[in-house]
Short mmCIF file of C-alpha atoms in Angstrom, two decimals:
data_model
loop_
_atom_site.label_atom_id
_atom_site.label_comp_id
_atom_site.label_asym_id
_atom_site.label_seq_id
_atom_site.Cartn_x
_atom_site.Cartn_y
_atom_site.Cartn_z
CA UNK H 494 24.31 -20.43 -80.65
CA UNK H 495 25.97 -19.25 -77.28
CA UNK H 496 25.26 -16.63 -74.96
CA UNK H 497 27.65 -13.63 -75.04
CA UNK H 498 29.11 -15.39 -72.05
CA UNK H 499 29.76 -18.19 -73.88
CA UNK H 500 30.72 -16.96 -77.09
CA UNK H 501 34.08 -16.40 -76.66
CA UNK H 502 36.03 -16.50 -73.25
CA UNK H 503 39.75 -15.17 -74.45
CA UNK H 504 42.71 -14.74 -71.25
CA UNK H 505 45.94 -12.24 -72.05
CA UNK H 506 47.53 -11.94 -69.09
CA UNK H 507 50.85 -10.28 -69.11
CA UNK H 508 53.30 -10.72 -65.69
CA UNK H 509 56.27 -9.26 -65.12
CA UNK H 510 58.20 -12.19 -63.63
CA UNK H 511 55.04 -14.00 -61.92
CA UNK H 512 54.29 -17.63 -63.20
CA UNK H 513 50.74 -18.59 -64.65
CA UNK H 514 49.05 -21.01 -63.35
CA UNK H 515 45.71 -21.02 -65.26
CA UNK H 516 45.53 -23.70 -68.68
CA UNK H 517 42.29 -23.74 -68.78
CA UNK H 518 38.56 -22.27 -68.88
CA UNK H 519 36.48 -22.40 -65.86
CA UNK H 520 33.55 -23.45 -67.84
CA UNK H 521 34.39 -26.86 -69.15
CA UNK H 522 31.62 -27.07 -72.17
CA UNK H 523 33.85 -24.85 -73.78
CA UNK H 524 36.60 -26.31 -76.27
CA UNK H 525 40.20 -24.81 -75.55
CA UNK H 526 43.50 -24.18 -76.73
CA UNK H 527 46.29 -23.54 -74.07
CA UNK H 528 49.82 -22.06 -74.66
CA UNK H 529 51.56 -22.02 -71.37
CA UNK H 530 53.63 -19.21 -70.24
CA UNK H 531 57.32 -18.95 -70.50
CA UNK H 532 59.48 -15.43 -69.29
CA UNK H 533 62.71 -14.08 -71.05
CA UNK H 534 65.81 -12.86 -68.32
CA UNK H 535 63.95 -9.69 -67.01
CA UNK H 536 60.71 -11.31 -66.56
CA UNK H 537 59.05 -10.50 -69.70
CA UNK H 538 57.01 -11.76 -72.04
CA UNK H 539 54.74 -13.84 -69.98
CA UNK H 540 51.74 -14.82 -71.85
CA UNK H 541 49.13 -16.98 -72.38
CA UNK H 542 45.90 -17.17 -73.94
CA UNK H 543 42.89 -20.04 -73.36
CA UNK H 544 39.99 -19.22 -76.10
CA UNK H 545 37.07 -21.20 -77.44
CA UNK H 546 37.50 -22.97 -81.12
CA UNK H 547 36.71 -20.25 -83.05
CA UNK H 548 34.19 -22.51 -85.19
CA UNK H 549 31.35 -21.76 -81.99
CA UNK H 550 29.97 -19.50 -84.26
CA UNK H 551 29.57 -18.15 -87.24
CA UNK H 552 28.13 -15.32 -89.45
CA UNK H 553 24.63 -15.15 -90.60
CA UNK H 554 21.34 -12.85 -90.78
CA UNK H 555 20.62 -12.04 -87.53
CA UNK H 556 24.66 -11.27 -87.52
CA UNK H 557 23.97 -8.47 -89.38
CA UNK H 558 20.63 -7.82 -88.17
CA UNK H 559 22.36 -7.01 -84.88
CA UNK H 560 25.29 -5.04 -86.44
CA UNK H 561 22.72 -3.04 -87.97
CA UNK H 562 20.66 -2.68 -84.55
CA UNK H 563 24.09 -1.16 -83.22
CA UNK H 564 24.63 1.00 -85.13
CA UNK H 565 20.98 2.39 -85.16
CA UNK H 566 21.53 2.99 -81.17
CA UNK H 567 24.69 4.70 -81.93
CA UNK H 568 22.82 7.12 -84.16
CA UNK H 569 20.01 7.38 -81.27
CA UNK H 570 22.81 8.26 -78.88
CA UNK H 571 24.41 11.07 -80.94
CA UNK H 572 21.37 12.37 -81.75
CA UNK H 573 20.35 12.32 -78.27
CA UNK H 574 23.44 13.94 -77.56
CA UNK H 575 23.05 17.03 -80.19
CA UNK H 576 19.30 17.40 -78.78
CA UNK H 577 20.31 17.53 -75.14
CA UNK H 578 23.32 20.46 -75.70
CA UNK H 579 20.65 22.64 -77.26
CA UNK H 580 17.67 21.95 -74.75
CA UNK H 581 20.40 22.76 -72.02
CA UNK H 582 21.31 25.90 -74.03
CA UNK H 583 17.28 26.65 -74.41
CA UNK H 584 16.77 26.00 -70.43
CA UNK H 585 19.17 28.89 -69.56
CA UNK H 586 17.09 31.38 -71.08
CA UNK H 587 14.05 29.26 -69.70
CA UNK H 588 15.24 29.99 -66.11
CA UNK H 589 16.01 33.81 -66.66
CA UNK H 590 12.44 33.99 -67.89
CA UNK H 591 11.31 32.95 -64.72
CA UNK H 592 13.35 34.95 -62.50
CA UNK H 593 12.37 37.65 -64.31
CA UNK H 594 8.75 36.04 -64.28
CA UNK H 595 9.16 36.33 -60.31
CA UNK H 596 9.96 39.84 -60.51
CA UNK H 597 7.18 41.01 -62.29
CA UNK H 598 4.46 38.91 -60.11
CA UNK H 599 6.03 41.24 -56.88
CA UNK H 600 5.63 43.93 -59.15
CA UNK H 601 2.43 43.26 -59.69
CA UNK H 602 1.80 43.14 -55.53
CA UNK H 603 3.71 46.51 -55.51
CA UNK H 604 0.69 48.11 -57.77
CA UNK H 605 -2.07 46.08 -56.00
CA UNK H 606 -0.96 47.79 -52.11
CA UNK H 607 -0.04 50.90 -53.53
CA UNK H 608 -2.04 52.08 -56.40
CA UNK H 609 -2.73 55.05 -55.56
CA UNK H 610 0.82 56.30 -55.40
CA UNK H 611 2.99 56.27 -58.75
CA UNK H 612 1.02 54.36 -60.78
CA UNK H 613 2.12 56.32 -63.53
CA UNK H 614 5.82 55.25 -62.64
CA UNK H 615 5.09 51.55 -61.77
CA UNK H 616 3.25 51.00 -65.23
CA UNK H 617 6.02 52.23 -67.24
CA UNK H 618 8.63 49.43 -65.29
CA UNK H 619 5.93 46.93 -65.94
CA UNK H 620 5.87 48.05 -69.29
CA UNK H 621 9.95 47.57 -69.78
CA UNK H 622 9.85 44.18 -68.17
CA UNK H 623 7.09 42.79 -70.98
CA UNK H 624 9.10 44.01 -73.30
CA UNK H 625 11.86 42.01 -72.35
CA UNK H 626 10.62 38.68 -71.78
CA UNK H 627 8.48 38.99 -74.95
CA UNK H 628 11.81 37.47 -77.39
CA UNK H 629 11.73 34.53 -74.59
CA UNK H 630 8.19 33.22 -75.61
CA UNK H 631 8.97 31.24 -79.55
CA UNK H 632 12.51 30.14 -77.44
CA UNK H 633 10.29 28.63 -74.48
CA UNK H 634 7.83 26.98 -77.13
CA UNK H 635 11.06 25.67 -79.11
CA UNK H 636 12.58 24.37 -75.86
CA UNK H 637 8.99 22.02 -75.11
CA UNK H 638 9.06 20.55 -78.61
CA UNK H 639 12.81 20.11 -78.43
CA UNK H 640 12.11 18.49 -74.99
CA UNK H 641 9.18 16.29 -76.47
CA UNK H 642 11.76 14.69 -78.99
CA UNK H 643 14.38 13.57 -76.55
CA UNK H 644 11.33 11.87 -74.54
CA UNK H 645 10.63 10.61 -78.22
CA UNK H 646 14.24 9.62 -79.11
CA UNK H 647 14.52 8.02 -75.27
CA UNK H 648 11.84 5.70 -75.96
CA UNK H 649 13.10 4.32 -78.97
CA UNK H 650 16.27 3.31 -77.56
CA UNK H 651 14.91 1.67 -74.67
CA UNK H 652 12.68 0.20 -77.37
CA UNK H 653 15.89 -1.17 -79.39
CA UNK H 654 18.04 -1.83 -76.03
CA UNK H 655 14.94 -4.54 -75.56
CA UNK H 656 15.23 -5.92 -78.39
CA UNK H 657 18.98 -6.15 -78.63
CA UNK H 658 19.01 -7.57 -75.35
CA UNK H 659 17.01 -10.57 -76.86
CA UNK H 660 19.48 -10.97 -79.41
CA UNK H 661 22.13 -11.37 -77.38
CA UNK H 662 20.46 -13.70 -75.25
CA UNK H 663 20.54 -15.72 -78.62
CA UNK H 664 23.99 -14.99 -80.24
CA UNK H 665 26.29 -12.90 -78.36
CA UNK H 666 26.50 -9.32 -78.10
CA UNK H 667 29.11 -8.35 -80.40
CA UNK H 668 29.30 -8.60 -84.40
CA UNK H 669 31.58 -11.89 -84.33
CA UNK H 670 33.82 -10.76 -87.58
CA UNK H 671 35.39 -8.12 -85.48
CA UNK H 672 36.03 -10.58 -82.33
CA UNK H 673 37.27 -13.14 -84.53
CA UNK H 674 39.65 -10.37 -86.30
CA UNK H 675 40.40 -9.24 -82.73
CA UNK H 676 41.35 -12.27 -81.50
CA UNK H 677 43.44 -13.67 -84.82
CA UNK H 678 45.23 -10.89 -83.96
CA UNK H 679 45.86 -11.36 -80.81
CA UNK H 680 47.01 -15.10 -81.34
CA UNK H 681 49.40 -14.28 -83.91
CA UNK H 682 51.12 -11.74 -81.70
CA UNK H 683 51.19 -14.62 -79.18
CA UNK H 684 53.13 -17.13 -81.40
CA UNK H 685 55.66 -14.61 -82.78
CA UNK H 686 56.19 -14.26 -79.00
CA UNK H 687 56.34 -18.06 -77.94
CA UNK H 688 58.57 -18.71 -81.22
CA UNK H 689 61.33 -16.45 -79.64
CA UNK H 690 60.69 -18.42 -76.12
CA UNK H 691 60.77 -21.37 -77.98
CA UNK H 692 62.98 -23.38 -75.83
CA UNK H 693 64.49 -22.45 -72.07
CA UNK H 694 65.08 -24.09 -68.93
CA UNK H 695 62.56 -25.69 -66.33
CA UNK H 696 62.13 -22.88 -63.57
CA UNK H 697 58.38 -23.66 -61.96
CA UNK H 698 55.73 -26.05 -62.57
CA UNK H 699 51.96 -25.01 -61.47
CA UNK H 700 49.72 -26.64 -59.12
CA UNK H 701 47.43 -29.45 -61.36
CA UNK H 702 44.29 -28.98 -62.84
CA UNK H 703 42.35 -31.84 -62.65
CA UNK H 704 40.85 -33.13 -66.21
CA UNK H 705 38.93 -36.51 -65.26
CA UNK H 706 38.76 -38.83 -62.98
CA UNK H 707 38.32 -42.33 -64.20
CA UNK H 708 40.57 -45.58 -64.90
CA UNK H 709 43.10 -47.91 -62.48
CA UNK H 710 45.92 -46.14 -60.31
CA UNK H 711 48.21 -46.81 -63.79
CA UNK H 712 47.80 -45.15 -66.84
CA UNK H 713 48.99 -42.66 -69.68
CA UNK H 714 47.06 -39.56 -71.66
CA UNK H 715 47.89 -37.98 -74.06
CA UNK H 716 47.65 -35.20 -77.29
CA UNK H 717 49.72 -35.39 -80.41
CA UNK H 718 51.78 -32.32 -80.50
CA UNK H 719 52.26 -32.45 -84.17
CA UNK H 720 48.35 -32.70 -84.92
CA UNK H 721 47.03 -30.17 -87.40
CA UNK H 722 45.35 -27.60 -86.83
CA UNK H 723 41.73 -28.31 -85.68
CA UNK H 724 42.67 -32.00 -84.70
CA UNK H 725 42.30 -32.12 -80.52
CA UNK H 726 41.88 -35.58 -80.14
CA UNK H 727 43.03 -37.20 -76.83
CA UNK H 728 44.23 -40.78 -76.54
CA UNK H 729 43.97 -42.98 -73.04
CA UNK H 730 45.20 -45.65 -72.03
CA UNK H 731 44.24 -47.74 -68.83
CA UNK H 732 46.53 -49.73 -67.12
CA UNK H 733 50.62 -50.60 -67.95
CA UNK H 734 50.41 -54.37 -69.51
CA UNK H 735 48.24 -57.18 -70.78
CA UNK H 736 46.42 -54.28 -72.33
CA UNK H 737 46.35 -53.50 -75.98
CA UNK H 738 43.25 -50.94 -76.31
CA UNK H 739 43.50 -47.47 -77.01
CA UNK H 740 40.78 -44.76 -76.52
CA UNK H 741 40.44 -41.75 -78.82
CA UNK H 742 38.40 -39.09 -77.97
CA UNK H 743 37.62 -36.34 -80.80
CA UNK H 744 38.45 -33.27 -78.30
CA UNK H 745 39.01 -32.67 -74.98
CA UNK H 746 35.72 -31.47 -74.13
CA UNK H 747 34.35 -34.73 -75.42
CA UNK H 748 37.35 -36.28 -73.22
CA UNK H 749 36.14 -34.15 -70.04
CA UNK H 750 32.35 -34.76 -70.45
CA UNK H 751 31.41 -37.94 -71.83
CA UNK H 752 32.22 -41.24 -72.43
CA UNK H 753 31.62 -41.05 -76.27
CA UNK H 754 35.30 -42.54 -77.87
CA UNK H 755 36.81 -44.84 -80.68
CA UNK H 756 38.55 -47.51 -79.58
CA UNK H 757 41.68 -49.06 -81.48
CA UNK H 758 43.11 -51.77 -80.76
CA UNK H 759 47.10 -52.76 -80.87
CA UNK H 760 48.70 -55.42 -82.05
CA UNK H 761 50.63 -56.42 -79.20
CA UNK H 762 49.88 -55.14 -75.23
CA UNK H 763 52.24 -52.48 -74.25
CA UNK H 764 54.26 -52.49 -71.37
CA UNK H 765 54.43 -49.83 -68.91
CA UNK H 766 53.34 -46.03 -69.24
CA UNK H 767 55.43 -44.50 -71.63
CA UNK H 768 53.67 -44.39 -74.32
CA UNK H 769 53.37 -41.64 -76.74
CA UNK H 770 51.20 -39.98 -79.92
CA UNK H 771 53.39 -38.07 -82.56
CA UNK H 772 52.53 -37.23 -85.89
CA UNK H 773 49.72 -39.44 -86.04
CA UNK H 774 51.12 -42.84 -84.73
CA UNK H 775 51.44 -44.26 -81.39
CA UNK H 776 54.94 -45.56 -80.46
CA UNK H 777 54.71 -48.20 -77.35
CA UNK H 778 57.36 -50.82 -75.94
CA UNK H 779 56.21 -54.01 -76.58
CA UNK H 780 55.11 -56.26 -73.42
CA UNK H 781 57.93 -58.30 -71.74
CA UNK H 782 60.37 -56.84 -74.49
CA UNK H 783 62.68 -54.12 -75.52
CA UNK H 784 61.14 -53.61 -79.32
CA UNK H 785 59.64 -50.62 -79.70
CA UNK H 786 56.46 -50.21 -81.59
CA UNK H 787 55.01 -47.71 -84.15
CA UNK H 788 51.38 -47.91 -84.83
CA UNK H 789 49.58 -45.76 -87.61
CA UNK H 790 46.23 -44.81 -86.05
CA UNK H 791 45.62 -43.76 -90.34
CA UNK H 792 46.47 -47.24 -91.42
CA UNK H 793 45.64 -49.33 -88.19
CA UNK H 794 49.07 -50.84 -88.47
CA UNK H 795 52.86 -51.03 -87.73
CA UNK H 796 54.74 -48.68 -90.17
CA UNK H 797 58.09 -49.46 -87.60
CA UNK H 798 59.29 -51.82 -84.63
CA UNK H 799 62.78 -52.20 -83.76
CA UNK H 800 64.93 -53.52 -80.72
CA UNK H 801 66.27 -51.12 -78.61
CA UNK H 802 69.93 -52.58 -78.03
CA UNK H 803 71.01 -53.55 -74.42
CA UNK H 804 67.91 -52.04 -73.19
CA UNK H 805 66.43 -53.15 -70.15
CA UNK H 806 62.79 -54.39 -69.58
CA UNK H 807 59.98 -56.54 -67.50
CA UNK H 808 61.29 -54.87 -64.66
CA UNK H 809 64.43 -54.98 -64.77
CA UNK H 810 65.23 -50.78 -64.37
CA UNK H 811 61.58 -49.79 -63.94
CA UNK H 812 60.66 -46.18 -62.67
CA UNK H 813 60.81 -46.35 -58.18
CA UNK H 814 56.91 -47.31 -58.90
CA UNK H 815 57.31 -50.97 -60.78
CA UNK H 816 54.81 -51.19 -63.54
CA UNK H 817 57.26 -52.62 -66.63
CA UNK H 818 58.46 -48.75 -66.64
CA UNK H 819 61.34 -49.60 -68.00
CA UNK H 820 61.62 -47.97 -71.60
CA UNK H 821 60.00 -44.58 -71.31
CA UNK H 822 59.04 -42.72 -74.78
CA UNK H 823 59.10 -38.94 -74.77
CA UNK H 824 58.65 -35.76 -77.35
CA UNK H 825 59.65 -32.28 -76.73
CA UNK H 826 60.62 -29.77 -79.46
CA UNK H 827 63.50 -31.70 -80.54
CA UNK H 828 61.42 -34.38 -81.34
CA UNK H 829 61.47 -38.57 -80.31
CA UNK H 830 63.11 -39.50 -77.35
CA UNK H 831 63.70 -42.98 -75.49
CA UNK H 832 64.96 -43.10 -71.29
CA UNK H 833 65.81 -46.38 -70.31
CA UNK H 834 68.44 -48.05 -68.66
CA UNK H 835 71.28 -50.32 -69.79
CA UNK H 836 73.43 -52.95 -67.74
CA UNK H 837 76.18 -51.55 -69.62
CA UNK H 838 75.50 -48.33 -67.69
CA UNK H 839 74.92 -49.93 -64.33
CA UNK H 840 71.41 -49.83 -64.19
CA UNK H 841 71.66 -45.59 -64.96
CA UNK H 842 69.56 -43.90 -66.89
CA UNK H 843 70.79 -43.99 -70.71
CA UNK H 844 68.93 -41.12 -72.93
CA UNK H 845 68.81 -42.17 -76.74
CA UNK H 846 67.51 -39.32 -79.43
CA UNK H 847 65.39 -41.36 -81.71
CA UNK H 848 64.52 -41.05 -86.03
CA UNK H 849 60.87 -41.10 -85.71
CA UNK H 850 60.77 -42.60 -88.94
CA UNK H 851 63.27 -45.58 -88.14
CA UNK H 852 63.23 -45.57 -84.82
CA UNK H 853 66.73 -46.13 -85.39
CA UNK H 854 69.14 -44.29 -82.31
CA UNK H 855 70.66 -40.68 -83.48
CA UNK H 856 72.84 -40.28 -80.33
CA UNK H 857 72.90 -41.59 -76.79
CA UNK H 858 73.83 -39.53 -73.87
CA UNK H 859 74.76 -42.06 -70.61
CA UNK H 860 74.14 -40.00 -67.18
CA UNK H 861 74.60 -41.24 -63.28
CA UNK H 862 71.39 -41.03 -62.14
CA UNK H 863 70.12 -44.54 -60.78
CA UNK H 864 66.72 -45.36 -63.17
CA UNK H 865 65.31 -47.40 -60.31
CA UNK H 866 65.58 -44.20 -57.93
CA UNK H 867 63.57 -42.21 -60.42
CA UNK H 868 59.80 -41.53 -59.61
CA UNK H 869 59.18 -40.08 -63.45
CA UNK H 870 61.10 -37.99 -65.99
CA UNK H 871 60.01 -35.83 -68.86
CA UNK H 872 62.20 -34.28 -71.40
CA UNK H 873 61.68 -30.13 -71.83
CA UNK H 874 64.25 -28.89 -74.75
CA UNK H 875 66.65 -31.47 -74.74
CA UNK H 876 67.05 -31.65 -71.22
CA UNK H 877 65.87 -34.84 -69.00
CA UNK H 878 64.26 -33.80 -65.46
CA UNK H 879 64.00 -36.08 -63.22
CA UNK H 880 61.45 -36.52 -60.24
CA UNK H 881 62.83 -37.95 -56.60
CA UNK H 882 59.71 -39.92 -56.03
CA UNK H 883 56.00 -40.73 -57.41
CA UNK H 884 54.19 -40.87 -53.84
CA UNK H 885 54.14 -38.08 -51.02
CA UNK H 886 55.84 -34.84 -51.40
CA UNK H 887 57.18 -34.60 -54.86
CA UNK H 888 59.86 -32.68 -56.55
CA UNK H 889 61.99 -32.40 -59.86
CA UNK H 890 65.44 -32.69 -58.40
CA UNK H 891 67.90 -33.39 -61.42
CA UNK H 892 68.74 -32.70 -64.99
CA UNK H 893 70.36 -33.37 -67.24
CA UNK H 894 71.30 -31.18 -70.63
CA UNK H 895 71.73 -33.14 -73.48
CA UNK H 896 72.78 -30.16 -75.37
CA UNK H 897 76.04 -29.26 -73.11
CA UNK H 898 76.24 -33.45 -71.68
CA UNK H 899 76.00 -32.03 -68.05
CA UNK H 900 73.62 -32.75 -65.02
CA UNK H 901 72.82 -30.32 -62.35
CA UNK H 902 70.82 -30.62 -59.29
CA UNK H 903 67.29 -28.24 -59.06
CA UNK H 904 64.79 -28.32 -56.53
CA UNK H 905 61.33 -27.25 -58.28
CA UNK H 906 58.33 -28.31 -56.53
CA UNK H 907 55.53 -30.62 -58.29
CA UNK H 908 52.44 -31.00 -56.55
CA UNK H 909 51.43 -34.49 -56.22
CA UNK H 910 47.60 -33.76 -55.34
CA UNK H 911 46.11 -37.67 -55.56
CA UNK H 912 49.77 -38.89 -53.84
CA UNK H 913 50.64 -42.03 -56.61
CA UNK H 914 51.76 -40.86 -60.03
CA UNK H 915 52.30 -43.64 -62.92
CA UNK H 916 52.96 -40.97 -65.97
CA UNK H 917 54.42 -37.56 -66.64
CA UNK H 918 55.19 -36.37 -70.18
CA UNK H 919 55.75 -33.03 -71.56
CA UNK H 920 53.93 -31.85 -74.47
CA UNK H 921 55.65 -29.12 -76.52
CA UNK H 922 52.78 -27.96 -77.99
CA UNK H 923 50.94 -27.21 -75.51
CA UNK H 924 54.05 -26.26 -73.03
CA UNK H 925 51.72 -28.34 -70.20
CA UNK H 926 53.06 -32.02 -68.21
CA UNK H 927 50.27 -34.72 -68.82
CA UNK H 928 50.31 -36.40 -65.81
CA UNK H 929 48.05 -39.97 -64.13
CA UNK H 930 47.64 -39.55 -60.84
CA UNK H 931 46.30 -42.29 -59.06
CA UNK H 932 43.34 -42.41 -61.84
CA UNK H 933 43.64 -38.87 -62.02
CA UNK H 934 44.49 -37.11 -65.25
CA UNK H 935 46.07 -33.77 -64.89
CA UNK H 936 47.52 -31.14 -66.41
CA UNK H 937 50.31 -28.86 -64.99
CA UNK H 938 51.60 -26.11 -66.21
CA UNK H 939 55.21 -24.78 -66.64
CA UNK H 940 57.42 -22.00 -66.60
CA UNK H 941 60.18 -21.43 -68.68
CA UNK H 942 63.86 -19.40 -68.25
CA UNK H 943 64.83 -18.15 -71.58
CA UNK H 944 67.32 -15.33 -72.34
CA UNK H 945 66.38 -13.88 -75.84
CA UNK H 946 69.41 -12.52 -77.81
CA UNK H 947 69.64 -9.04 -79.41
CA UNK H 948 69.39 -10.91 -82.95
CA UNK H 949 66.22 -12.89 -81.80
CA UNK H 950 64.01 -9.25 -81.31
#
């Protein structure tokens, strides 16, 4: 069991208009879910929220134990409380005994210097004062033993605060039914609020968070945005041809920690690094070809593999960095996507909507851009972005809407921390780029422009 620290770690930050730029925990041990942020047209609705699996822990006897041990200190407390109102009460007529107390010791001087002058007189003051503090003396005996149980009372919550402490120490210091409720809650407000941002335009990317460090300068990682719930597998793969092994890790902990994976291997290499897991199958190009390739990690086989017509490949319109990146495979909430580049085009990028099924083409849009003078692309809502280069200073500079068949140039800034990046691919799921950075695997970030309509609240 984890510490209270450890338990759960759960992030709801709210901005007006300020991107987020946090996707994940500062402690990596923990397993996490990330939904990135997006922003409607006034700024609003910013939100995000990195938690723990919610499997870290679960109800048992010492559960209960310690919900019983709270609410044994909360009884202390008010009882503490109630005992600690009348003692104050008590203590006022405490302190006018005393004063009064005073006044009959200098009394008592008075008689000593001058008894031989109105002793009669003096005797009968003395007299009135007794009289007057007698009432005080059962109140002054009730205040001690009142007094003696909020010592009592005092000690036995320090005596339970000890032992709670040791519980928490062992399993967190709140009754985990209640967190978990808290934070169900909490998610579900969350996703009716990402459903209505469901799809906008590109408007910031954050700086990279840097996942691992291991493999060549080339390379692809990856989630499968359609995995069910509980499945956080991550698949790697080193290198962009002659290769043909894929690694699956069960969770991204697992992924950030340890070396511990499954390896599967392909029937053919792939070529280049735009690969991509959906639905529970891999789709690749095929090496020195333009077939594309899908492989059922359930099966260990190929369910699909067609040509893609007129399509360019071994180098022939390869991303501004070479490595065979000529057919590029995508997802984003529309679903399976192919960037290439066609001779029929002029060496331009050509973006085809694919059946994930078939892999048969739905529609192709045809756009100006130069493939060869693209450092990477990723496709956000039906739109293609478009980076100007892979190395140095690094920016997404074009787009291209598939939805209205325009293009627009955009300057949003993408910081290329490890200066050589081989993959970028958007995952819908969790609204974060995958990125390889010069055998670096990162995550970024993004922010999203979406104007909600009156019939969408």
């Amino acid at each position: 069991m984890q510490p209270a620290s450890k338990l759960l770690t759960l992030i709801f930050l709210v901005f007006m208009g300020t991107e987020l730029t946090q996707v994940l925990p500062a402690n990596p041990e923990e397993s996490w879910q990330v939904y990135s942020s997006a922003q409607d047209s006034e700024g609003r609705c910013v939100c995000t929220v990195v938690a723990p699996q919610q499997s870290m822990c679960s109800r048992d006897a010492r559960t209960k134990q310690l919900r019983q041990l709270l609410e044994k200190v909360q009884n202390m407390t008010q009882s503490i409380q109630v005992l600690d109102q009348r003692t104050q009460r008590d203590l006022q007529y405490v302190e006018k005994m005393e004063v009064q107390l005073r006044g009959l010791e200098t009394k008592f001087k008075e008689v000593e210097e001058n008894h031989k002058q109105n002793i009669a007189k003096q005797y009968k003051a003395i007299k009135a004062k007794m009289e007057a503090l007698r009432p005080l003396i059962p109140v002054l005996e009730e205040y001690k033993a009142d007094a003696k149980l909020v010592l009592q009372f005092k000690e036995e919550v320090r005596n339970l605060t000890s032992v709670l402490s040791e519980l928490q120490e062992e399993m967190g210091a709140y009754d985990y039914e209640e967190l978990h409720n808290r934070v169900s809650n909490l998610e579900e407000r969350l996703r009716a609020c990402m459903q209505k941002l469901a799809c906008g335009k590109l408007t910031g990317i954050s700086d990279p968070i840097t996942i691992k460090t291991s493999g060549s300068r080339f390379g692809s990682w990856m989630t499968d945005p359609l995995a069910p719930e509980g499945d956080t597998r991550v698949w790697y793969m080193d290198g962009y041809h002659n290769n043909r092994f894929v690694r699956e890790y069960k969770s991204m902990h697992d992924f950030m920690t340890s070396d511990n994976f499954t390896s599967h291997r392909l029937p053919h290499p792939w070529s280049g690094t735009g690969q991509v897991v959906y639905n529970g199958s891999i789709y690749f190009n095929k090496f020195q070809s333009h077939v594309i390739i899908k492989f059922d990690f359930r099966t260990s086989s190929i369910s699909k593999s067609r040509q893609l017509d007129y399509a360019g490949f071994n180098n022939a319109y390869h991303y501004a960095w070479g490595g065979h990146s000529d057919i590029d495979l995508m997802v984003d909430e529309g679903g399976l996507w192919a960037v290439y580049a066609t001779n029929q085009n002029a060496g331009n990028i050509v973006i085809s909507k694919l059946n994930p099924n078939t892999l048969q083409i739905i529609k192709s849009w045809t756009t100006n851009h130069p493939k060869r003078s693209a450092g990477e692309s990723f496709m956000i809502c039906g739109t293609l972005y478009v980076t100007n280069g892979y190395s140095g200073g690094t920016k997404v500079y074009y787009a291209y809407s598939t939805n209205s068949s325009t293009y627009e140039y955009i300057d949003i800034p993408l910081q290329n921390k490890y200066s050589h990046i081989s993959m970028l691919d958007y995952n819908p799921h969790d609204r974060a780029l995958y990125a390889w950075n010069n055998g670096h695997q990162v995550l970024y970030n993004v922010t999203l422009f979406h104007v909600i309509r009156s019939e969408e609240l």
